[in-house]
N, CA, C and O of each residue as an XYZ file, in Angstrom:
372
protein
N      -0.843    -16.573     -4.427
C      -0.107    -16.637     -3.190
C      -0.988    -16.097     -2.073
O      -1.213    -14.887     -2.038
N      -1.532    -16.965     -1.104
C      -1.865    -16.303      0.480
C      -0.896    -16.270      1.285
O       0.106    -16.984      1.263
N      -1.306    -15.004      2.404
C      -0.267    -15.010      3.472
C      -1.104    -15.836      4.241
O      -2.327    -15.910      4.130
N      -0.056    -16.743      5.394
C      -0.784    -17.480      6.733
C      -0.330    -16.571      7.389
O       0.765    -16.012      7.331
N      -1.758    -16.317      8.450
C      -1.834    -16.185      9.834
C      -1.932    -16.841     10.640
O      -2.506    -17.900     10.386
N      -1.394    -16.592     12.210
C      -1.342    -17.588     13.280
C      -2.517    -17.655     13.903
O      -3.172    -16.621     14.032
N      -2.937    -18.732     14.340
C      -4.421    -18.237     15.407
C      -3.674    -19.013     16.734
O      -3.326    -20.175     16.946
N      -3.616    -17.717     17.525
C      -2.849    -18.208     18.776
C      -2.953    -18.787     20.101
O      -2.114    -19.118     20.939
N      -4.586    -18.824     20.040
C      -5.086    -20.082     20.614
C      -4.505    -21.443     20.249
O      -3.902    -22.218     20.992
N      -4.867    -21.611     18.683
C      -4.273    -23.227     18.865
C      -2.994    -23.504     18.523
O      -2.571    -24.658     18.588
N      -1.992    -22.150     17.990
C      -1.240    -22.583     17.580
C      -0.591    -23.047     16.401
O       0.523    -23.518     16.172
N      -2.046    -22.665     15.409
C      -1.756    -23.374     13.795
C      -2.041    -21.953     13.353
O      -2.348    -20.911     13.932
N      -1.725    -22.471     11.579
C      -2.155    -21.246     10.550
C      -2.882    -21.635      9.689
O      -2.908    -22.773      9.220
N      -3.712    -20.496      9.326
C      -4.777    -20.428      8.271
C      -4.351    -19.419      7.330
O      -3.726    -18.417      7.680
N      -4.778    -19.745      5.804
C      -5.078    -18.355      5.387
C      -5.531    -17.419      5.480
O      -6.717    -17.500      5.800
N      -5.168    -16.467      5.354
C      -5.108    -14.960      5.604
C      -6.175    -14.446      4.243
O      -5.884    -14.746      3.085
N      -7.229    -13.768      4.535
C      -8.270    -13.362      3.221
C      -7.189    -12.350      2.578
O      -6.325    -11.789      3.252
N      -7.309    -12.232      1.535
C      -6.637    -11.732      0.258
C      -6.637     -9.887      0.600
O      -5.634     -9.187      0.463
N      -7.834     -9.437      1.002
C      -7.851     -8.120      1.089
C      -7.618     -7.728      2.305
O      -7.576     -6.538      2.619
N      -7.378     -9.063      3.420
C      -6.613     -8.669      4.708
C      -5.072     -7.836      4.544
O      -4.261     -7.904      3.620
N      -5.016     -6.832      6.142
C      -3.312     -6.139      6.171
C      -2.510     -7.133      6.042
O      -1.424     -6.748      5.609
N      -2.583     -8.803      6.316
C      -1.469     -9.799      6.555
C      -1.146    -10.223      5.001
O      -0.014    -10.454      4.574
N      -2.016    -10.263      4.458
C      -1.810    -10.768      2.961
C      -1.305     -9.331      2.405
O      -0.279     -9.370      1.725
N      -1.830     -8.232      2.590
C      -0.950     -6.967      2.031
C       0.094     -6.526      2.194
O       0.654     -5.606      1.598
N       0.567     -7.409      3.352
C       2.318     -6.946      3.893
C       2.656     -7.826      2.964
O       2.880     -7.231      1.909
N       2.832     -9.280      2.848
C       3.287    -10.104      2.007
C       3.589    -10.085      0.584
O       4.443    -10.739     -0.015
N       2.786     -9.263      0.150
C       2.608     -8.675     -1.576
C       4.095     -7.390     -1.706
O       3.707     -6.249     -1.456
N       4.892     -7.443     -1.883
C       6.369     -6.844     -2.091
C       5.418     -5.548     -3.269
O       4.687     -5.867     -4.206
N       5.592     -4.793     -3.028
C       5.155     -3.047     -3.989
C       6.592     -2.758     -4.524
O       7.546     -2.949     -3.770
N       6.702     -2.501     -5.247
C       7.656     -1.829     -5.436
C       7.501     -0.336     -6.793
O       6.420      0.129     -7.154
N       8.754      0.089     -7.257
C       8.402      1.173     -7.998
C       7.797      0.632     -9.507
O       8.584     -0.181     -9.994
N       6.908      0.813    -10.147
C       6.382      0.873    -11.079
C       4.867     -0.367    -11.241
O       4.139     -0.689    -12.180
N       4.961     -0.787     -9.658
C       4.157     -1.849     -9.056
C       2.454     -0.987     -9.902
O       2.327      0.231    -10.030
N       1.485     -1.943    -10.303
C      -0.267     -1.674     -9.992
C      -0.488     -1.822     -9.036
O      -0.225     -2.771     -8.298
N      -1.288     -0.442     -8.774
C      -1.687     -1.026     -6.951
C      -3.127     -0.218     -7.427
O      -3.496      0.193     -8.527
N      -3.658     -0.193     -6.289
C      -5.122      0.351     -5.803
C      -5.371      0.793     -4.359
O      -4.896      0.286     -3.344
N      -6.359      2.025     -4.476
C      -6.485      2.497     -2.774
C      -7.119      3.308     -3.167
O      -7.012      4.158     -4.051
N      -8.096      2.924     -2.201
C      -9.447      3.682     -1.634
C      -9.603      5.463     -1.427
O      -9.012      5.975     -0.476
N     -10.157      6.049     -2.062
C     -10.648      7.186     -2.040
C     -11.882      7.501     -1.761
O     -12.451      6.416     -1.644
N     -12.628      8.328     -1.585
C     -13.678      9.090     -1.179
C     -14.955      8.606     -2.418
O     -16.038      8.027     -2.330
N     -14.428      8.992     -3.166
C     -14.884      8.660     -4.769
C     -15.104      7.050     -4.953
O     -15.821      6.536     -5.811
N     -14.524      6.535     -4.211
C     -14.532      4.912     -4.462
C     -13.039      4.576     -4.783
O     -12.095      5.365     -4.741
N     -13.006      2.974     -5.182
C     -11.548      2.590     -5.258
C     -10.821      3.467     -6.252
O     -11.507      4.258     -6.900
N      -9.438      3.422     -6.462
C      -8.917      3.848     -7.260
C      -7.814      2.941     -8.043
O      -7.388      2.080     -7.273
N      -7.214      2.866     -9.344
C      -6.042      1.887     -9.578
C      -4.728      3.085    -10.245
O      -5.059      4.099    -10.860
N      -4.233      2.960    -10.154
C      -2.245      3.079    -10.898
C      -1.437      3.096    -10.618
O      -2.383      2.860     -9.867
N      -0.534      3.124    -10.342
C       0.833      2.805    -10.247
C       1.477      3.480     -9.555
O       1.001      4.563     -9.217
N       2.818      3.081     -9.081
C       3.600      3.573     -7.540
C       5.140      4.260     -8.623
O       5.702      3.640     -9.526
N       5.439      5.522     -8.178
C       6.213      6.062     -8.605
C       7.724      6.570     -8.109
O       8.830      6.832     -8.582
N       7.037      6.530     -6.875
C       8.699      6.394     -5.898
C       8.247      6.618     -4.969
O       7.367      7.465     -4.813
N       8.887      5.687     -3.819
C       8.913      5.231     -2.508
C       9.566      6.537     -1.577
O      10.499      7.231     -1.983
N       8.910      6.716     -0.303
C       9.740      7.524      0.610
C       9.803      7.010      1.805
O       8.730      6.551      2.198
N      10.743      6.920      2.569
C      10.970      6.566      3.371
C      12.029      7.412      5.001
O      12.726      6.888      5.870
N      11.682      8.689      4.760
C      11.796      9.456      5.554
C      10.978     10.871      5.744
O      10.258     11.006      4.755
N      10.819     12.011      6.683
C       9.841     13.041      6.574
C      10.181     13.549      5.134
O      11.181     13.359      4.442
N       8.981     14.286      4.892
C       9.021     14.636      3.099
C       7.968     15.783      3.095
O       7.080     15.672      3.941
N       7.932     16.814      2.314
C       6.777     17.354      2.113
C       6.351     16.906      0.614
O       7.135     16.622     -0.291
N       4.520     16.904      0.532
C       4.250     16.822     -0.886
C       3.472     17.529     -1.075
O       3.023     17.744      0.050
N       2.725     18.327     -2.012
C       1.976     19.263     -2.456
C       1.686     19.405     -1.419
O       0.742     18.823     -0.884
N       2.773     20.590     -0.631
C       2.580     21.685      0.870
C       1.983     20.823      1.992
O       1.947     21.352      3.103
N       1.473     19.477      1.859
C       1.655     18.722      3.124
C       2.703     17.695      3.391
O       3.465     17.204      2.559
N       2.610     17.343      5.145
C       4.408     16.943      5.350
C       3.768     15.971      5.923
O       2.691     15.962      6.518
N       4.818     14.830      5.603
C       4.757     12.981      5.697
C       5.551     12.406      6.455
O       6.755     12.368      6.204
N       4.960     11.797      7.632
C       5.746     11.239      8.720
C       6.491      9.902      8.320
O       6.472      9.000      9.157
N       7.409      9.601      6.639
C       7.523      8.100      6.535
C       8.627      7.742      7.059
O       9.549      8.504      7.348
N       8.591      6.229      7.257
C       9.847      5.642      8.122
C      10.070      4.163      7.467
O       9.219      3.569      6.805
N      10.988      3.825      7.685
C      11.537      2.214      7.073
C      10.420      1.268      7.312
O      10.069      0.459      6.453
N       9.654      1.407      8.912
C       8.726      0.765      9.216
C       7.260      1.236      8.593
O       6.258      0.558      8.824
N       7.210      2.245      7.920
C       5.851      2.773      7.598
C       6.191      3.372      6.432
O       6.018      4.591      6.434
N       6.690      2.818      5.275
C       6.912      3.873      4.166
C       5.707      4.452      3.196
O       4.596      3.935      3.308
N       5.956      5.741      2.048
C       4.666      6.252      2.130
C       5.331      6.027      0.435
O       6.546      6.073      0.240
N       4.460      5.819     -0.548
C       4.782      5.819     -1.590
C       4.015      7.146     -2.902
O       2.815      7.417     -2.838
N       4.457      7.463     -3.415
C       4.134      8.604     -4.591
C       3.108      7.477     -5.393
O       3.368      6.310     -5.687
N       2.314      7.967     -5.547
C       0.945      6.844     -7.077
C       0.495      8.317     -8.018
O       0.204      9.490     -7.785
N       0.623      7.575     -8.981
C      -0.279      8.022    -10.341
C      -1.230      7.595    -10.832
O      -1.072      6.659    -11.616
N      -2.490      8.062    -10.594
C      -3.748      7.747    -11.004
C      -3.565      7.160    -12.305
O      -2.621      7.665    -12.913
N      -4.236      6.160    -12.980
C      -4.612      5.838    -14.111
C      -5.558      6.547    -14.789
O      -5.589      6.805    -15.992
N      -6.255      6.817    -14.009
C      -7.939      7.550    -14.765
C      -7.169      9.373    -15.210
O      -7.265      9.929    -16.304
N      -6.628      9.788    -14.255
C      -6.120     11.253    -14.228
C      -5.202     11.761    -14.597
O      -5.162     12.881    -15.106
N      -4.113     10.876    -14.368
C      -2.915     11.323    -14.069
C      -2.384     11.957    -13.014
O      -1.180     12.210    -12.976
N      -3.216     12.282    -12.046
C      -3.156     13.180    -10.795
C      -2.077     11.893     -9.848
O      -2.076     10.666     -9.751
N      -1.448     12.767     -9.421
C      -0.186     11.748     -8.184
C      -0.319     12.376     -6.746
O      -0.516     13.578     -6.569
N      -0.204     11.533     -5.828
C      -0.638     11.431     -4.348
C       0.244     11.037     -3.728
O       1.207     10.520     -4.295
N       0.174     11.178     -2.190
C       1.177     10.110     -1.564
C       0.287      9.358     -0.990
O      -0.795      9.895     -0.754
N       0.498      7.752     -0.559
C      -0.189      7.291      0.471
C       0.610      6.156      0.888
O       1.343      5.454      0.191
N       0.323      6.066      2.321
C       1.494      4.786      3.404
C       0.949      3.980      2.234
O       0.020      4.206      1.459
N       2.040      2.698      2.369
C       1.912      1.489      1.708
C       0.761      0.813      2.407
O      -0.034      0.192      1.702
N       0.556      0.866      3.858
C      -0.277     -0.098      4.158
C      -1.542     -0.121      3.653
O      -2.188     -1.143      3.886
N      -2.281      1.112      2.752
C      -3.272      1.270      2.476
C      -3.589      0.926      0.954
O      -4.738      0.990      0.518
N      -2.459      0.544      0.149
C      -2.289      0.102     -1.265
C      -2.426     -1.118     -0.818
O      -2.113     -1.783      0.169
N      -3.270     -1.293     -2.334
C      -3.367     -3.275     -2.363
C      -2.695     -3.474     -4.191
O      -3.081     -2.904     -5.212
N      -1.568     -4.524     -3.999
C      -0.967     -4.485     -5.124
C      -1.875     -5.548     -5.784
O      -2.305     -6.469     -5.089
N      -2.309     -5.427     -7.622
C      -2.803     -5.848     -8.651
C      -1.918     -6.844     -9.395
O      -2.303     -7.344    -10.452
């Protein structure tokens, strides 16, 4: 599945590259979803554990999420270590 984007010069749509934000909104995450996101260390992959969608604190830092920007809980595969990060920065597998 690609997402189309508009090009608003002419008026038509093209596909949207796969690791574009337009094709990543389109990809539905949900709880127990594979996803992946970028760390320091390089990419990372595992799984989404529960969704938040209002302020939250998580390990003593506090999360601005909203309906429009939700932030989801992940569990490393390699670690087991769990994080929060906005959805927009997960790419679902």
């Amino acid at each position: 599945m690609r997402a189309k984007v508009s090009s608003s010069d002419l008026g038509t749509f093209r596909e949207a590259p796969r690791n574009s934000l337009a094709y990543r909104r389109e990809v539905t995450i949900s709880k127990g979803s594979k996803v992946s996101w970028n760390t320091s260390q390089g990419p990372t992959h595992g799984q989404t554990v529960e969704k938040r969608t209002s302020e939250f604190t998580f390990e003593g830092q506090t999360f601005n999420a909203s309906d429009d920007e939700p932030y989801w809980i992940v569990q490393s595969d390699k670690t087991g270590a769990t994080a929060a990060h906005k959805e927009s920065s997960l790419t679902a597998r």
